[in-house]
């Protein structure tokens, strides 16, 4: 099935597509923390590009909303940077317009990865009682969506609280062969099925403090393996 048919919302903006052949930028062309020297293969998506794209996603969100109140559900930990920057952009693009938004932010934690491998069991950790979303517009904000399995489970949980509307924003969507779950309504980038870090995405809790999205080197993978 072509990718565009799998997207839930019928819009033309399906995210910036990064092709399989994209080699990333040479590490010497950008700055990054000294403590990660030798641990990275390339700069896959520079921080500035992420920021520019986030502003566009915020515009799409604000254009689609029919309310001045929104509950943002931030999926920790990988979604925290995107969530924080997206909320800032939503405020910025909506203020001084009839769509000026009041944004409440709630946090939920999902855990399913060990090293760079997805494990079967998914844990939802966070507020048991999500009744603040009942009757409200909800935006779930996630760092990476691959099979969509996690998102499907989370949506099921969220919908039990009967929100008015639920939309999903994913910074990265991976092109994976067997998509079983739900894909985001708003997509930052569509990337090949490879493991990336930075901008809050981790490898065993490392690299969240890197601003760019990068590919790890083999040395880096070994160095931080558990
Ligand atoms: N990087 C970090 N965490 C992830 C990824 C990734 O590529 N995919 C799913 N969780
Ligand atoms: Mg992780």
PDB file of C-alpha atoms in Angstrom, residues 36-162:
ATOM      1  CA  UNK A  36      30.070  12.094  21.689  1.00  0.00           C
ATOM      2  CA  UNK A  37      33.156  12.338  19.473  1.00  0.00           C
ATOM      3  CA  UNK A  38      33.635   8.960  17.776  1.00  0.00           C
ATOM      4  CA  UNK A  39      30.143   7.806  18.734  1.00  0.00           C
ATOM      5  CA  UNK A  40      28.304   9.164  15.685  1.00  0.00           C
ATOM      6  CA  UNK A  41      28.219   8.186  12.016  1.00  0.00           C
ATOM      7  CA  UNK A  42      26.614  11.339  10.609  1.00  0.00           C
ATOM      8  CA  UNK A  43      24.242  14.225  11.285  1.00  0.00           C
ATOM      9  CA  UNK A  44      21.029  12.836   9.888  1.00  0.00           C
ATOM     10  CA  UNK A  45      18.673  15.777  10.535  1.00  0.00           C
ATOM     11  CA  UNK A  46      20.232  19.014  11.797  1.00  0.00           C
ATOM     12  CA  UNK A  47      18.571  20.733  14.745  1.00  0.00           C
ATOM     13  CA  UNK A  48      17.652  23.822  12.710  1.00  0.00           C
ATOM     14  CA  UNK A  49      15.773  21.717  10.174  1.00  0.00           C
ATOM     15  CA  UNK A  50      13.841  20.029  12.987  1.00  0.00           C
ATOM     16  CA  UNK A  51      12.877  23.452  14.336  1.00  0.00           C
ATOM     17  CA  UNK A  52      11.700  24.768  10.969  1.00  0.00           C
ATOM     18  CA  UNK A  53       9.661  21.668  10.335  1.00  0.00           C
ATOM     19  CA  UNK A  54       8.143  21.838  13.826  1.00  0.00           C
ATOM     20  CA  UNK A  55       6.810  25.309  13.078  1.00  0.00           C
ATOM     21  CA  UNK A  56       5.049  23.926   9.988  1.00  0.00           C
ATOM     22  CA  UNK A  57       3.543  21.072  11.997  1.00  0.00           C
ATOM     23  CA  UNK A  58       2.288  23.608  14.559  1.00  0.00           C
ATOM     24  CA  UNK A  59       0.555  25.539  11.780  1.00  0.00           C
ATOM     25  CA  UNK A  60      -1.200  22.394  10.571  1.00  0.00           C
ATOM     26  CA  UNK A  61      -2.345  21.616  14.120  1.00  0.00           C
ATOM     27  CA  UNK A  62      -3.688  25.114  14.707  1.00  0.00           C
ATOM     28  CA  UNK A  63      -5.404  25.240  11.291  1.00  0.00           C
ATOM     29  CA  UNK A  64      -7.212  21.954  12.040  1.00  0.00           C
ATOM     30  CA  UNK A  65      -8.431  22.829  15.499  1.00  0.00           C
ATOM     31  CA  UNK A  66     -11.932  24.117  16.226  1.00  0.00           C
ATOM     32  CA  UNK A  67     -11.304  24.993  19.854  1.00  0.00           C
ATOM     33  CA  UNK A  68      -9.115  27.380  21.864  1.00  0.00           C
ATOM     34  CA  UNK A  69      -8.258  24.700  24.417  1.00  0.00           C
ATOM     35  CA  UNK A  70      -6.042  21.706  23.848  1.00  0.00           C
ATOM     36  CA  UNK A  71      -4.558  18.992  26.030  1.00  0.00           C
ATOM     37  CA  UNK A  72      -1.169  17.908  24.764  1.00  0.00           C
ATOM     38  CA  UNK A  73      -0.194  14.423  25.847  1.00  0.00           C
ATOM     39  CA  UNK A  74       3.582  14.164  25.707  1.00  0.00           C
ATOM     40  CA  UNK A  75       4.931  10.662  25.295  1.00  0.00           C
ATOM     41  CA  UNK A  76       8.100  10.426  27.402  1.00  0.00           C
ATOM     42  CA  UNK A  77      10.940  10.281  27.205  1.00  0.00           C
ATOM     43  CA  UNK A  78      11.641  10.419  23.471  1.00  0.00           C
ATOM     44  CA  UNK A  79       8.919  12.944  22.713  1.00  0.00           C
ATOM     45  CA  UNK A  80       9.891  15.590  25.229  1.00  0.00           C
ATOM     46  CA  UNK A  81      11.971  17.835  22.976  1.00  0.00           C
ATOM     47  CA  UNK A  82       9.524  17.721  20.085  1.00  0.00           C
ATOM     48  CA  UNK A  83       6.636  18.280  22.484  1.00  0.00           C
ATOM     49  CA  UNK A  84       8.257  21.277  24.164  1.00  0.00           C
ATOM     50  CA  UNK A  85       9.187  22.901  20.851  1.00  0.00           C
ATOM     51  CA  UNK A  86       5.843  22.070  19.240  1.00  0.00           C
ATOM     52  CA  UNK A  87       3.906  23.615  22.132  1.00  0.00           C
ATOM     53  CA  UNK A  88       6.026  26.774  21.868  1.00  0.00           C
ATOM     54  CA  UNK A  89       5.295  26.948  18.135  1.00  0.00           C
ATOM     55  CA  UNK A  90       1.559  26.327  18.662  1.00  0.00           C
ATOM     56  CA  UNK A  91       1.507  29.246  21.111  1.00  0.00           C
ATOM     57  CA  UNK A  92       3.522  31.440  18.746  1.00  0.00           C
ATOM     58  CA  UNK A  93       1.511  30.788  15.589  1.00  0.00           C
ATOM     59  CA  UNK A  94      -1.851  31.107  17.337  1.00  0.00           C
ATOM     60  CA  UNK A  95      -1.344  34.101  19.624  1.00  0.00           C
ATOM     61  CA  UNK A  96      -2.924  37.367  18.532  1.00  0.00           C
ATOM     62  CA  UNK A  97      -5.231  35.401  16.263  1.00  0.00           C
ATOM     63  CA  UNK A  98      -8.811  34.208  16.890  1.00  0.00           C
ATOM     64  CA  UNK A  99      -7.279  30.744  17.374  1.00  0.00           C
ATOM     65  CA  UNK A 100      -5.100  31.715  20.363  1.00  0.00           C
ATOM     66  CA  UNK A 101      -4.596  28.438  22.199  1.00  0.00           C
ATOM     67  CA  UNK A 102      -4.638  27.527  25.861  1.00  0.00           C
ATOM     68  CA  UNK A 103      -2.463  24.441  26.103  1.00  0.00           C
ATOM     69  CA  UNK A 104      -2.433  22.030  29.015  1.00  0.00           C
ATOM     70  CA  UNK A 105       0.390  19.500  28.961  1.00  0.00           C
ATOM     71  CA  UNK A 106       0.212  16.015  30.472  1.00  0.00           C
ATOM     72  CA  UNK A 107       2.912  13.363  30.411  1.00  0.00           C
ATOM     73  CA  UNK A 108       2.795   9.660  29.822  1.00  0.00           C
ATOM     74  CA  UNK A 109       5.643   7.210  29.720  1.00  0.00           C
ATOM     75  CA  UNK A 110       5.824   4.207  27.415  1.00  0.00           C
ATOM     76  CA  UNK A 111       8.660   1.737  27.461  1.00  0.00           C
ATOM     77  CA  UNK A 112       9.321  -0.933  24.862  1.00  0.00           C
ATOM     78  CA  UNK A 113      12.961  -0.689  23.693  1.00  0.00           C
ATOM     79  CA  UNK A 114      16.165  -2.406  24.891  1.00  0.00           C
ATOM     80  CA  UNK A 115      19.393  -1.401  23.090  1.00  0.00           C
ATOM     81  CA  UNK A 116      18.108  -0.671  19.572  1.00  0.00           C
ATOM     82  CA  UNK A 117      15.499  -3.444  19.544  1.00  0.00           C
ATOM     83  CA  UNK A 118      11.799  -3.165  20.159  1.00  0.00           C
ATOM     84  CA  UNK A 119      10.495  -5.620  22.742  1.00  0.00           C
ATOM     85  CA  UNK A 120       7.002  -7.057  22.792  1.00  0.00           C
ATOM     86  CA  UNK A 121       5.798  -5.847  26.143  1.00  0.00           C
ATOM     87  CA  UNK A 122       4.599  -2.292  26.355  1.00  0.00           C
ATOM     88  CA  UNK A 123       4.238  -0.491  29.639  1.00  0.00           C
ATOM     89  CA  UNK A 124       2.142   2.624  30.018  1.00  0.00           C
ATOM     90  CA  UNK A 125       3.417   4.549  33.037  1.00  0.00           C
ATOM     91  CA  UNK A 126       1.817   7.829  34.020  1.00  0.00           C
ATOM     92  CA  UNK A 127      -1.383   9.322  35.296  1.00  0.00           C
ATOM     93  CA  UNK A 128      -3.890   6.522  35.818  1.00  0.00           C
ATOM     94  CA  UNK A 129      -6.620   9.070  35.678  1.00  0.00           C
ATOM     95  CA  UNK A 130      -6.660  10.967  32.437  1.00  0.00           C
ATOM     96  CA  UNK A 131     -10.091  12.471  33.058  1.00  0.00           C
ATOM     97  CA  UNK A 132      -8.666  15.936  32.234  1.00  0.00           C
ATOM     98  CA  UNK A 133      -8.993  14.919  28.569  1.00  0.00           C
ATOM     99  CA  UNK A 134     -12.691  14.051  28.737  1.00  0.00           C
ATOM    100  CA  UNK A 135     -14.561  16.206  26.215  1.00  0.00           C
ATOM    101  CA  UNK A 136     -11.351  17.959  25.154  1.00  0.00           C
ATOM    102  CA  UNK A 137      -9.246  18.158  22.001  1.00  0.00           C
ATOM    103  CA  UNK A 138      -6.186  15.989  22.588  1.00  0.00           C
ATOM    104  CA  UNK A 139      -2.887  16.035  20.746  1.00  0.00           C
ATOM    105  CA  UNK A 140      -0.617  13.082  21.437  1.00  0.00           C
ATOM    106  CA  UNK A 141       3.011  13.979  20.754  1.00  0.00           C
ATOM    107  CA  UNK A 142       5.481  11.188  20.063  1.00  0.00           C
ATOM    108  CA  UNK A 143       9.141  11.181  18.993  1.00  0.00           C
ATOM    109  CA  UNK A 144       9.231   8.058  16.805  1.00  0.00           C
ATOM    110  CA  UNK A 145       6.464   5.957  15.319  1.00  0.00           C
ATOM    111  CA  UNK A 146       7.451   2.738  13.549  1.00  0.00           C
ATOM    112  CA  UNK A 147       5.016  -0.164  13.443  1.00  0.00           C
ATOM    113  CA  UNK A 148       2.344   1.979  15.056  1.00  0.00           C
ATOM    114  CA  UNK A 149       1.664  -0.797  17.563  1.00  0.00           C
ATOM    115  CA  UNK A 150       2.531   1.398  20.532  1.00  0.00           C
ATOM    116  CA  UNK A 151       0.400   4.232  19.229  1.00  0.00           C
ATOM    117  CA  UNK A 152      -2.540   1.899  18.688  1.00  0.00           C
ATOM    118  CA  UNK A 153      -2.351   0.705  22.302  1.00  0.00           C
ATOM    119  CA  UNK A 154      -2.044   4.251  23.587  1.00  0.00           C
ATOM    120  CA  UNK A 155      -4.976   5.494  21.492  1.00  0.00           C
ATOM    121  CA  UNK A 156      -7.124   2.704  22.884  1.00  0.00           C
ATOM    122  CA  UNK A 157      -6.212   3.798  26.410  1.00  0.00           C
ATOM    123  CA  UNK A 158      -6.816   7.491  25.651  1.00  0.00           C
ATOM    124  CA  UNK A 159     -10.179   6.865  24.006  1.00  0.00           C
ATOM    125  CA  UNK A 160     -11.549   5.230  27.166  1.00  0.00           C
ATOM    126  CA  UNK A 161     -11.555   8.755  28.670  1.00  0.00           C
ATOM    127  CA  UNK A 162     -13.867  10.002  25.899  1.00  0.00           C
TER     128      UNK A 162
END
